[in-house]
């Protein structure tokens, strides 16, 4: 972190936190991403909307190379993470990810779900890791559930622990892959509240989600994808009231009805 | 290396032992034909008794199943073969093997079939009974077919174990495959006949073992 | 003499039992020692092989699969006779104890590899992704995230298999390992009385019945899936 600030002071201009350029991805002969260009500036929250199958989750998963891009580049604070010889594990600890199905480790309690990477990746001592885990769990309002196992937590609580697991590593950007889609409707609110709080703390976030109201209220920009392309990229007010593309209008008409 | 080949893969010795081993293989097949169906039948009865409504049937059956799962099959075999004669009951080796394995296999097959019976939802027999089928009709036409299908891989895997287990019969001088191979070994002072027996077991069982691995992987998740 | 007296004389002969009790108890120690060694070594080796297979290095995986298949297909007694009677002729003499230990350890390792591997492949992909997304490496993820879940999933079948294979230590009596069965059959032929055999059976039940019952409990406990 301190190293990064130093270069900022010297260089003056900050590279965007995340930048995708000319990104392509195909599975066999099927092209799921074509010519994606997207920039997420520091502290921004960018929402990605689109029908299922439009490629939005694949794009998100390319950002930490859970999916391997077929062509194009991805820059994290100016560093090309697809370059040869790059240490992927070092990159990934700076990119937090939250999954649709939480993917908490069922054999570990909430605290150890958070501390595992702190201990094994950052090599922190037990006390320091516990301290960080407590503060991350506190941030998502679950410090009092630290010794509960995932099976003993509600879906909303599990997803909040998953967010704590990611933010404890102090990432420079957080990726959210439909974080509320697997939740019962009454549990969506608590997860959104946590995301709103992260936004207030100026966390940089790229969010794939269907929560339109939240997007409209909190996003800095909204991106719309169709057929593996980004067809619209606008501030939320403009996106929701006067979209420029026909496909965006059709999508909005269908989903906001 | 030459020594190794001469000792374990001596084709000449193998060729000489072949007729003997072939006869042994016939006995192994005969044993399997007796022991597997009997074990399945015993297992079915044990499974039915151990899932019965009556605790006076259930508890003793479970206790017997556990008893025979705790005893090594070879111990059981030697007890039947050389212990029982002390009561004046001298059994020929084949019969001793069949009885010992029947007890062992009934326990193992019984445990498997019991798991299968438990895996069939209660709604199945309720539905069958509500259409007027009797208890035994329900069992035969509705519950058992589903139960057996659910545990088919385990039944097949256990049958592989039973085939392997027939090699224990060599200890009581029943001239099955391994006994014949060991006879040939002691005559030729060469281990190649046993290698040949191993190859025969391998050819017979490997395909089944491989198939089960693939099958079990598919239903594991 | 009544029928019961005759039975007791043949199967529960106090005099014979007293004379051979020490040697049979010595056999208990041999059986227990062998069983523990085999369980520890076999499960460790098999788990290590399953982990190696997770790296999906084609030639290595093939070797592991062939090893596991062969040792699951062959009757252990065949391998024991091969090892005990064949190896000395190529200048490689192992004690009966060592042959039995090696063969049964490899057999248990083969089954363990297969079972643990099934557990590893049954662990959801999301677990790998979650761990890797936090910057954990492949090996770290395998050891700290996937293996603990895989092992938990396969404890019941693994326990059953371990019991079945430790019971096979009785096969050692065929090549002269002085285990319970071997001591008992020796005692029987010297005394011309079946009591040692009944005692041996009782001792096996005493050793293995608690394990069989425990495995039944384990199965019930692990029946849940979250």
XYZ file of C-alpha atoms in Angstrom:
704
model
C 0.000 0.000 0.000
C 2.672 2.506 1.032
C 4.677 1.671 -2.045
C 1.687 2.492 -4.201
C 1.167 5.856 -2.522
C 4.794 6.728 -3.097
C 4.552 6.210 -6.846
C 1.339 8.206 -6.845
C 3.103 11.166 -5.334
C 5.993 10.957 -7.751
C 4.023 10.175 -10.907
C 1.151 12.480 -10.201
C -1.314 10.716 -12.530
C -2.911 7.601 -11.115
C -3.629 4.710 -13.453
C -7.210 3.438 -13.247
C -7.698 0.706 -10.672
C -8.979 -1.750 -13.249
C -8.847 -1.503 -17.005
C -9.967 -4.076 -19.552
C -8.838 -3.505 -23.076
C -9.816 -5.431 -26.189
C -10.885 -8.404 -24.086
C -12.033 -11.520 -25.934
C -13.162 -14.845 -24.552
C -14.424 -17.862 -26.393
C -15.366 -21.333 -25.198
C -14.536 -23.538 -28.140
C -16.244 -21.911 -31.083
C -18.655 -19.875 -28.981
C -17.588 -16.259 -28.494
C -18.830 -15.060 -25.119
C -16.875 -11.805 -24.879
C -15.995 -9.588 -27.844
C -13.844 -6.488 -27.810
C -14.551 -5.462 -24.210
C -13.144 -2.087 -23.122
C -13.946 -1.026 -19.602
C -12.296 1.255 -17.072
C -12.999 1.352 -13.360
C -11.477 4.414 -11.704
C -10.343 4.402 -8.112
C -13.213 4.615 -5.634
C -15.829 4.022 -8.316
C -18.674 1.565 -8.118
C -19.483 0.245 -11.578
C -22.587 -1.855 -12.117
C -22.857 -4.382 -14.917
C -26.347 -5.272 -16.136
C -27.466 -7.645 -18.836
C -29.548 -10.719 -19.507
C -28.212 -14.069 -18.419
C -25.819 -15.337 -21.068
C -24.741 -11.830 -22.044
C -21.233 -12.577 -20.755
C -21.213 -10.351 -17.693
C -20.179 -13.040 -15.212
C -17.498 -14.299 -17.596
C -16.135 -10.776 -17.889
C -16.000 -10.458 -14.120
C -14.278 -13.830 -13.762
C -11.673 -12.774 -16.320
C -10.702 -9.872 -14.050
C -8.885 -12.221 -11.643
C -8.326 -14.853 -14.308
C -10.661 -17.477 -12.907
C -11.449 -17.535 -16.603
C -8.495 -17.167 -18.915
C -9.093 -14.397 -21.508
C -8.583 -15.534 -25.110
C -7.195 -12.171 -26.148
C -6.794 -8.627 -24.860
C -5.309 -7.256 -21.663
C -6.346 -6.474 -18.124
C -4.535 -3.859 -16.086
C -4.643 -3.650 -12.322
C -3.337 -0.242 -11.283
C -1.436 -0.108 -14.532
C 0.056 -3.619 -14.285
C -0.844 -6.074 -17.038
C -2.072 -9.141 -15.119
C -2.116 -11.299 -18.237
C 1.542 -10.658 -18.968
C 3.879 -13.625 -18.969
C 5.694 -14.339 -15.743
C 3.191 -12.452 -13.611
C 2.564 -14.039 -10.196
C -1.159 -14.667 -10.353
C -1.501 -15.436 -6.634
C 0.084 -12.073 -5.790
C -2.371 -10.343 -8.131
C -5.373 -12.159 -6.750
C -4.756 -11.169 -3.148
C -5.282 -7.557 -4.304
C -8.609 -8.400 -5.983
C -11.455 -9.410 -3.703
C -14.198 -11.621 -5.091
C -17.682 -12.401 -3.839
C -19.555 -15.308 -5.413
C -23.212 -15.930 -6.075
C -23.135 -19.109 -3.999
C -20.920 -17.631 -1.222
C -18.435 -20.517 -1.377
C -17.604 -20.322 2.300
C -15.432 -23.162 3.552
C -17.930 -25.433 5.353
C -15.306 -27.029 7.606
C -14.147 -23.710 9.091
C -16.021 -21.248 11.308
C -16.605 -17.661 10.181
C -13.435 -16.344 11.781
C -11.233 -19.013 10.211
C -12.916 -18.523 6.854
C -11.534 -14.998 7.056
C -8.147 -15.780 8.606
C -7.160 -18.649 6.309
C -5.812 -16.456 3.521
C -4.425 -13.947 6.026
C -2.369 -16.711 7.596
C -1.413 -18.673 4.480
C -1.107 -15.903 1.910
C -0.111 -12.822 3.863
C 1.670 -15.047 6.436
C 0.288 -13.028 9.340
C 0.644 -14.363 12.872
C -2.379 -15.840 14.604
C -3.088 -12.773 16.748
C -2.773 -10.285 13.948
C -4.924 -12.423 11.642
C -7.582 -12.783 14.334
C -7.555 -9.059 14.924
C -8.023 -8.313 11.256
C -10.749 -10.946 10.960
C -12.611 -9.464 13.905
C -12.534 -6.031 12.396
C -13.636 -7.341 8.979
C -16.485 -9.311 10.549
C -17.383 -6.254 12.589
C -17.573 -4.222 9.389
C -20.209 -6.624 8.015
C -21.981 -6.705 11.380
C -21.125 -10.304 12.268
C -18.424 -10.032 14.912
C -20.784 -11.892 17.263
C -21.037 -14.827 14.823
C -17.295 -15.396 14.479
C -17.408 -18.925 15.891
C -20.412 -20.053 13.841
C -19.921 -22.467 10.981
C -21.400 -21.634 7.565
C -24.083 -24.289 8.045
C -25.295 -22.403 11.119
C -25.658 -19.059 9.314
C -28.439 -17.720 7.098
C -27.723 -17.083 3.433
C -27.426 -13.349 4.015
C -25.026 -13.879 6.899
C -22.944 -16.307 4.846
C -22.621 -13.776 2.058
C -21.578 -11.101 4.547
C -18.884 -13.429 5.915
C -17.757 -13.983 2.320
C -17.473 -10.202 1.909
C -15.496 -10.007 5.154
C -13.185 -12.757 3.867
C -12.468 -10.651 0.786
C -12.077 -7.223 2.422
C -9.809 -8.564 5.178
C -7.098 -8.869 2.530
C -7.492 -5.108 1.898
C -7.951 -5.482 -1.844
C -7.712 -2.536 -4.228
C -10.870 -3.651 -6.021
C -13.808 -5.900 -5.199
C -15.620 -8.056 -7.747
C -19.208 -9.028 -6.955
C -20.681 -11.865 -9.032
C -24.464 -11.668 -8.508
C -24.020 -11.486 -4.735
C -27.751 -11.462 -3.934
C -29.127 -13.834 -6.591
C -29.040 -16.917 -4.383
C -30.703 -15.190 -1.441
C -34.287 -15.221 -0.255
C -35.802 -11.778 -0.952
C -35.935 -10.789 2.715
C -32.173 -11.364 3.065
C -31.081 -9.228 0.112
C -31.241 -5.978 2.090
C -28.537 -6.851 4.607
C -26.017 -7.678 1.881
C -26.823 -4.481 -0.012
C -26.405 -2.510 3.189
C -22.883 -3.876 3.546
C -22.070 -3.011 -0.073
C -23.406 0.507 0.466
C -21.115 0.875 3.450
C -18.125 -0.246 1.365
C -19.118 2.342 -1.208
C -19.100 5.012 1.525
C -15.572 3.892 2.388
C -14.598 4.517 -1.254
C -13.938 0.868 -2.040
C -13.516 0.341 -5.775
C -16.176 -2.128 -6.910
C -17.250 -3.908 -10.060
C -20.691 -5.414 -9.508
C -22.661 -7.860 -11.633
C -26.187 -7.824 -10.264
C -29.867 -7.510 -11.025
C -30.557 -5.086 -8.154
C -31.638 -2.171 -10.353
C -32.799 0.091 -7.544
C -29.439 -0.248 -5.826
C -27.625 0.409 -9.099
C -29.618 3.537 -9.711
C -29.051 4.830 -6.214
C -25.410 3.915 -5.600
C -23.524 3.262 -8.840
C -21.141 5.777 -10.367
C -21.619 4.178 -13.769
C -23.848 1.503 -15.189
C -22.714 -0.760 -18.004
C -25.083 -2.809 -20.115
C -23.936 -5.959 -21.879
C -25.558 -7.927 -24.671
C -24.117 -10.771 -26.752
C -20.697 -10.437 -25.188
C -20.360 -6.716 -25.925
C -20.683 -3.597 -23.842
C -23.458 -1.681 -25.593
C -24.038 1.087 -23.081
C -21.845 2.764 -20.462
C -23.374 5.758 -18.692
C -23.995 7.402 -15.334
C -27.061 5.822 -13.670
C -29.416 8.767 -14.096
C -28.791 8.893 -17.810
C -28.737 5.107 -18.122
C -32.141 4.614 -16.553
C -33.924 7.649 -18.017
C -32.505 8.103 -21.493
C -30.515 5.087 -22.655
C -29.095 5.506 -26.119
C -29.426 1.922 -27.307
C -32.566 0.111 -28.319
C -31.517 -3.145 -26.598
C -30.982 -1.285 -23.310
C -34.468 0.222 -23.550
C -35.994 -3.206 -24.188
C -34.121 -4.652 -21.209
C -35.147 -1.821 -18.896
C -38.761 -1.986 -20.031
C -38.879 -5.665 -19.221
C -37.108 -5.583 -15.867
C -38.464 -2.388 -14.337
C -42.051 -3.317 -15.137
C 16.693 -58.209 -13.897
C 17.162 -61.505 -15.716
C 16.736 -63.263 -12.395
C 13.510 -61.368 -11.833
C 12.103 -62.384 -15.197
C 13.261 -65.959 -14.760
C 11.702 -66.139 -11.330
C 8.402 -64.308 -11.880
C 7.773 -64.326 -15.627
C 9.164 -67.647 -16.756
C 7.038 -68.481 -19.799
C 8.194 -72.086 -19.906
C 7.120 -72.717 -16.322
C 3.871 -70.892 -16.950
C 3.113 -73.049 -19.966
C 3.721 -76.179 -17.933
C 1.482 -74.967 -15.117
C -1.287 -73.778 -17.440
C -3.441 -76.949 -17.498
C -3.316 -77.196 -13.717
C -4.245 -73.536 -13.310
C -7.069 -73.892 -15.772
C -8.576 -76.648 -13.662
C -8.087 -74.427 -10.614
C -9.859 -71.595 -12.397
C -12.794 -73.942 -12.987
C -13.010 -74.597 -9.254
C -12.783 -70.860 -8.520
C -15.659 -70.269 -10.932
C -17.686 -73.032 -9.310
C -17.035 -71.503 -5.884
C -18.139 -68.073 -7.084
C -21.283 -69.545 -8.609
C -22.153 -71.120 -5.266
C -21.004 -68.378 -2.937
C -22.242 -65.191 -4.614
C -25.912 -66.180 -5.138
C -26.079 -67.779 -1.691
C -24.506 -64.710 -0.125
C -26.951 -62.430 -1.918
C -29.854 -64.527 -0.713
C -28.529 -64.641 2.849
C -27.866 -60.911 2.645
C -31.393 -60.217 1.480
C -32.836 -62.185 4.394
C -30.464 -60.480 6.828
C -31.390 -57.068 5.424
C -35.108 -57.755 5.720
C -34.718 -59.033 9.274
C -32.533 -56.114 10.287
C -35.085 -53.580 9.010
C -38.084 -55.439 10.388
C -40.664 -53.797 12.651
C -40.065 -56.362 15.371
C -37.143 -55.537 17.594
C -36.871 -59.221 18.554
C -35.911 -59.894 14.969
C -33.998 -56.683 14.355
C -31.565 -56.634 17.258
C -30.281 -60.221 17.052
C -29.848 -59.843 13.294
C -27.838 -56.643 13.623
C -25.738 -58.291 16.326
C -25.055 -61.300 14.087
C -24.193 -59.065 11.142
C -21.700 -57.144 13.257
C -20.264 -60.370 14.674
C -19.531 -61.769 11.230
C -18.190 -58.438 10.028
C -15.781 -58.461 12.964
C -14.427 -61.963 12.276
C -11.734 -62.260 9.607
C -13.071 -64.629 6.917
C -10.001 -66.837 7.194
C -10.614 -67.314 10.914
C -14.207 -68.254 10.171
C -13.098 -70.668 7.470
C -10.525 -72.386 9.653
C -13.016 -72.610 12.477
C -15.572 -74.296 10.232
C -13.018 -76.522 8.544
C -10.838 -77.633 11.412
C -12.816 -76.646 14.493
C -16.119 -78.301 13.723
C -14.601 -81.798 13.208
C -14.082 -81.835 16.963
C -17.859 -82.065 17.287
C -17.796 -84.988 14.933
C -18.835 -82.842 11.974
C -16.159 -83.344 9.325
C -16.993 -81.214 6.292
C -15.364 -81.562 2.869
C -13.352 -78.417 2.009
C -15.815 -77.176 -0.592
C -18.725 -77.272 1.818
C -16.656 -75.704 4.591
C -15.727 -72.826 2.305
C -19.328 -72.342 1.196
C -20.613 -72.278 4.777
C -17.912 -69.935 6.065
C -18.344 -67.560 3.143
C -22.118 -67.732 3.383
C -21.896 -66.408 6.945
C -19.385 -63.697 6.011
C -21.074 -62.638 2.775
C -24.562 -62.572 4.222
C -23.309 -60.022 6.721
C -21.650 -57.814 4.104
C -24.340 -58.093 1.432
C -26.906 -57.699 4.225
C -25.407 -54.369 5.322
C -25.456 -53.110 1.732
C -29.017 -54.189 0.985
C -30.140 -52.754 4.318
C -28.734 -49.366 3.288
C -30.633 -49.732 0.020
C -33.911 -50.512 1.784
C -33.482 -47.490 4.042
C -32.785 -45.268 1.036
C -36.244 -45.873 -0.430
C -38.598 -43.132 0.815
C -41.438 -44.279 3.070
C -43.878 -42.633 0.659
C -43.143 -45.405 -1.847
C -44.542 -48.203 0.274
C -47.351 -45.972 1.533
C -48.368 -45.276 -2.048
C -48.178 -48.974 -2.947
C -50.176 -50.052 0.093
C -52.783 -47.374 -0.634
C -53.399 -48.991 -4.010
C -54.179 -52.256 -2.251
C -50.911 -54.130 -2.735
C -50.075 -56.476 0.109
C -46.959 -56.029 2.208
C -44.988 -58.656 0.297
C -46.223 -57.399 -3.074
C -45.112 -53.919 -2.076
C -41.718 -55.260 -1.100
C -41.197 -57.308 -4.248
C -42.608 -54.942 -6.857
C -41.971 -51.481 -5.402
C -39.392 -51.297 -2.639
C -36.818 -53.972 -3.512
C -36.285 -52.957 -7.149
C -35.491 -49.390 -6.086
C -33.415 -50.490 -3.098
C -31.265 -52.850 -5.153
C -30.783 -50.330 -7.915
C -29.642 -47.686 -5.435
C -26.893 -49.941 -4.080
C -26.005 -51.803 -7.266
C -22.458 -50.389 -7.420
C -21.809 -51.484 -3.840
C -23.208 -54.949 -4.553
C -20.921 -55.314 -7.550
C -17.881 -54.009 -5.653
C -18.579 -56.450 -2.854
C -18.873 -59.286 -5.363
C -15.381 -58.407 -6.602
C -14.214 -58.776 -3.007
C -15.961 -62.160 -2.815
C -14.187 -63.403 -5.931
C -10.877 -62.297 -4.426
C -11.838 -63.956 -1.159
C -12.259 -67.374 -2.811
C -8.443 -67.496 -2.881
C -8.622 -68.170 0.878
C -9.979 -71.623 0.034
C -6.402 -72.568 -0.871
C -5.623 -72.564 2.852
C -7.961 -75.538 3.378
C -6.514 -77.338 0.348
C -9.403 -76.749 -1.994
C -7.849 -76.929 -5.462
C -8.956 -73.537 -6.731
C -6.828 -71.135 -8.763
C -4.396 -69.968 -6.093
C -3.988 -73.457 -4.599
C -3.153 -74.875 -8.002
C -0.694 -72.069 -8.644
C 0.960 -72.612 -5.286
C 1.196 -76.363 -5.981
C 2.924 -75.603 -9.260
C 5.226 -73.173 -7.470
C 6.297 -75.708 -4.871
C 6.987 -78.287 -7.580
C 8.943 -75.952 -9.888
C 10.587 -73.795 -7.181
C 9.538 -70.842 -9.293
C 6.996 -68.083 -8.577
C 5.836 -67.736 -12.192
C 2.709 -69.898 -11.705
C 1.552 -67.466 -9.020
C 2.269 -64.560 -11.368
C 0.121 -66.336 -13.923
C -2.671 -66.744 -11.374
C -2.339 -63.045 -10.534
C -2.652 -62.200 -14.226
C -5.798 -64.307 -14.484
C -7.356 -62.544 -11.477
C -6.312 -59.240 -12.985
C -7.882 -59.972 -16.362
C -11.097 -61.082 -14.690
C -11.429 -58.296 -12.150
C -9.684 -55.213 -13.485
C -12.450 -54.334 -15.973
C -15.044 -54.513 -13.212
C -12.905 -52.466 -10.828
C -12.355 -49.782 -13.472
C -16.013 -49.687 -14.445
C -17.051 -49.253 -10.815
C -14.630 -46.364 -10.367
C -16.158 -44.515 -13.288
C -19.673 -45.328 -12.207
C -19.167 -44.312 -8.605
C -17.575 -41.033 -9.627
C -20.664 -40.194 -11.639
C -23.092 -40.685 -8.797
C -20.810 -39.350 -6.073
C -22.013 -35.760 -6.481
C -20.510 -87.641 29.848
C -23.256 -85.264 28.734
C -23.229 -83.499 25.395
C -22.496 -80.226 27.122
C -19.523 -81.662 28.943
C -18.134 -83.003 25.714
C -18.619 -79.603 24.084
C -16.959 -77.794 26.974
C -14.097 -80.265 26.980
C -13.440 -79.637 23.267
C -14.065 -75.910 22.960
C -13.734 -74.465 26.453
C -10.975 -76.611 27.892
C -9.500 -74.612 30.762
C -6.319 -76.624 30.924
C -5.534 -76.214 27.236
C -6.481 -72.535 27.310
C -4.220 -71.886 30.286
C -1.284 -73.577 28.615
C -1.554 -71.668 25.335
C -2.896 -68.359 26.609
C 0.543 -66.666 26.734
C 1.428 -67.487 23.140
C -2.013 -66.492 21.876
C -1.828 -63.194 23.765
C 1.560 -62.690 22.118
C -0.317 -63.160 18.851
C -2.746 -60.431 19.880
C 0.139 -58.025 20.202
C 1.448 -58.986 16.737
C -2.004 -58.530 15.195
C -2.551 -55.160 16.881
C 0.915 -53.896 16.021
C 0.589 -54.918 12.375
C -2.913 -53.464 12.116
C -1.865 -50.080 13.471
C 1.192 -49.907 11.223
C -0.859 -50.845 8.171
C -3.656 -48.366 8.887
C -1.292 -45.445 9.461
C 1.040 -46.179 6.545
C -1.722 -47.226 4.121
C -3.953 -44.221 4.722
C -1.059 -41.755 4.608
C 0.322 -43.243 1.400
C -3.089 -43.464 -0.254
C -3.981 -39.879 0.670
C -0.622 -38.653 -0.604
C -1.212 -40.451 -3.912
C -4.706 -38.947 -4.238
C -3.195 -35.489 -3.658
C -0.486 -36.094 -6.255
C -3.189 -37.137 -8.701
C -4.910 -33.778 -8.143
C -2.009 -32.066 -9.962
C -3.147 -33.879 -13.098
C 0.316 -34.611 -14.428
C -0.723 -37.174 -17.036
C 2.043 -39.825 -16.768
C 2.030 -39.648 -12.973
C -1.748 -39.916 -12.750
C -1.684 -42.925 -15.061
C 0.865 -44.656 -12.842
C -1.207 -43.960 -9.749
C -4.402 -45.253 -11.366
C -2.690 -48.425 -12.585
C -1.198 -49.033 -9.141
C -4.555 -48.503 -7.430
C -6.420 -50.680 -9.935
C -3.957 -53.568 -9.735
C -3.917 -53.634 -5.959
C -7.697 -53.433 -5.837
C -8.067 -56.273 -8.360
C -5.649 -58.816 -6.933
C -6.421 -61.029 -3.940
C -3.921 -60.023 -1.219
C -3.117 -63.675 -0.529
C -1.802 -64.028 -4.101
C 0.522 -61.075 -3.569
C 1.580 -62.332 -0.159
C 2.600 -65.725 -1.558
C 4.388 -64.070 -4.463
C 6.303 -61.778 -2.140
C 7.131 -64.401 0.432
C 8.100 -67.295 -1.827
C 9.191 -65.466 -4.964
C 11.350 -62.598 -3.730
C 14.004 -64.691 -1.927
C 14.826 -66.407 -5.218
C 15.816 -63.066 -6.712
C 18.030 -62.345 -3.719
C 15.571 -60.207 -1.824
C 14.509 -61.816 1.424
C 11.909 -60.128 3.587
C 10.568 -61.492 6.837
C 6.999 -62.796 6.778
C 6.026 -59.846 8.955
C 7.546 -57.379 6.478
C 5.903 -59.040 3.458
C 2.500 -58.938 5.124
C 3.004 -55.314 6.177
C 4.092 -54.180 2.722
C 1.351 -55.995 0.794
C -1.521 -54.946 3.058
C -0.225 -51.376 3.295
C -0.124 -51.130 -0.490
C -3.609 -52.676 -0.703
C -5.046 -50.193 1.790
C -3.197 -47.360 0.034
C -4.790 -48.365 -3.264
C -8.301 -48.292 -1.815
C -7.585 -45.091 0.109
C -6.321 -43.374 -3.034
C -9.505 -44.265 -4.868
C -11.782 -43.177 -2.016
C -9.983 -39.904 -1.210
C -9.743 -39.053 -4.898
C -13.519 -39.451 -5.162
C -13.813 -37.043 -2.228
C -11.488 -34.521 -3.876
C -13.439 -34.562 -7.135
C -16.731 -34.289 -5.227
C -15.635 -31.075 -3.519
C -17.457 -28.234 -5.303
C -15.534 -26.161 -7.844
C -16.582 -23.009 -6.005
C -14.350 -23.995 -3.085
C -11.304 -23.992 -5.355
C -12.354 -20.688 -6.914
C -13.001 -18.984 -3.588
C -9.611 -20.004 -2.216
C -7.708 -19.158 -5.391
C -9.460 -15.759 -5.567
C -7.931 -14.881 -2.195
C -4.466 -15.535 -3.591
C -3.972 -19.036 -2.177
C -1.885 -21.283 -4.426
C -2.963 -24.674 -5.796
C -1.162 -26.658 -3.104
C -2.378 -24.386 -0.309
C -5.956 -24.727 -1.562
C -5.618 -28.496 -1.806
C -4.212 -28.879 1.693
C -6.233 -26.313 3.649
C -9.554 -26.136 1.818
C -10.238 -29.188 -0.347
C -8.571 -32.074 1.485
C -10.247 -31.397 4.859
C -13.641 -31.459 3.170
C -12.805 -34.488 1.032
C -11.562 -36.494 4.003
C -14.652 -35.639 6.029
C -16.837 -36.827 3.176
C -15.077 -40.185 2.871
C -14.536 -41.104 6.516
C -17.297 -43.774 6.585
C -16.183 -45.765 3.508
C -12.552 -45.312 4.496
C -13.220 -46.681 7.978
C -14.995 -49.725 6.569
C -12.170 -50.405 4.177
C -9.507 -49.979 6.839
C -11.303 -52.493 9.064
C -11.668 -55.004 6.231
C -7.969 -54.795 5.401
C -6.644 -54.930 8.957
C -8.710 -58.087 9.397
C -6.620 -59.522 6.578
C -3.617 -59.611 8.916
C -4.963 -63.107 9.643
C -3.591 -64.057 6.219
C -0.138 -63.769 7.768
C -0.718 -67.092 9.485
C -0.347 -68.738 6.070
C 3.279 -67.611 5.771
C 4.051 -68.008 9.463
C 3.559 -64.565 10.955
C 2.919 -65.381 14.644
C -0.403 -63.549 14.834
C -3.521 -64.622 16.735
C -4.690 -67.118 14.129
C -1.247 -68.615 13.635
C -0.710 -69.106 17.379
C -4.170 -70.616 17.719
C -3.823 -73.125 14.882
C -0.409 -74.128 16.213
C -1.870 -74.603 19.679
C -4.743 -76.570 18.246
C -2.534 -79.016 16.411
C -0.295 -79.525 19.438
C -3.129 -79.975 21.897
C -5.577 -81.764 19.635
C -8.232 -79.513 21.083
C -10.389 -76.788 19.492
C -10.381 -74.403 22.438
C -7.521 -72.231 21.177
C -9.468 -71.653 17.950
C -12.560 -70.534 19.817
C -10.409 -68.271 21.961
C -8.816 -66.791 18.842
C -12.234 -66.114 17.316
C -13.349 -64.463 20.548
C -10.231 -62.290 20.579
C -10.814 -61.155 16.990
C -14.386 -60.268 17.875
C -13.121 -58.403 20.929
C -10.650 -56.448 18.790
C -12.822 -55.697 15.784
C -16.402 -55.575 17.055
C -15.914 -52.142 18.693
C -14.537 -50.864 15.380
C -17.442 -52.331 13.413
C -19.944 -50.740 15.799
C -18.045 -47.437 15.709
C -18.129 -47.452 11.903
C -21.894 -47.965 12.051
C -22.161 -44.892 14.281
C -19.895 -42.888 11.979
C -22.079 -43.754 9.033
C -25.165 -42.496 10.821
C -23.378 -39.329 11.883
C -22.017 -38.544 8.455
C -25.293 -39.297 6.695
C -26.115 -35.562 6.592
C -24.960 -33.471 3.710
C -24.929 -29.693 3.915
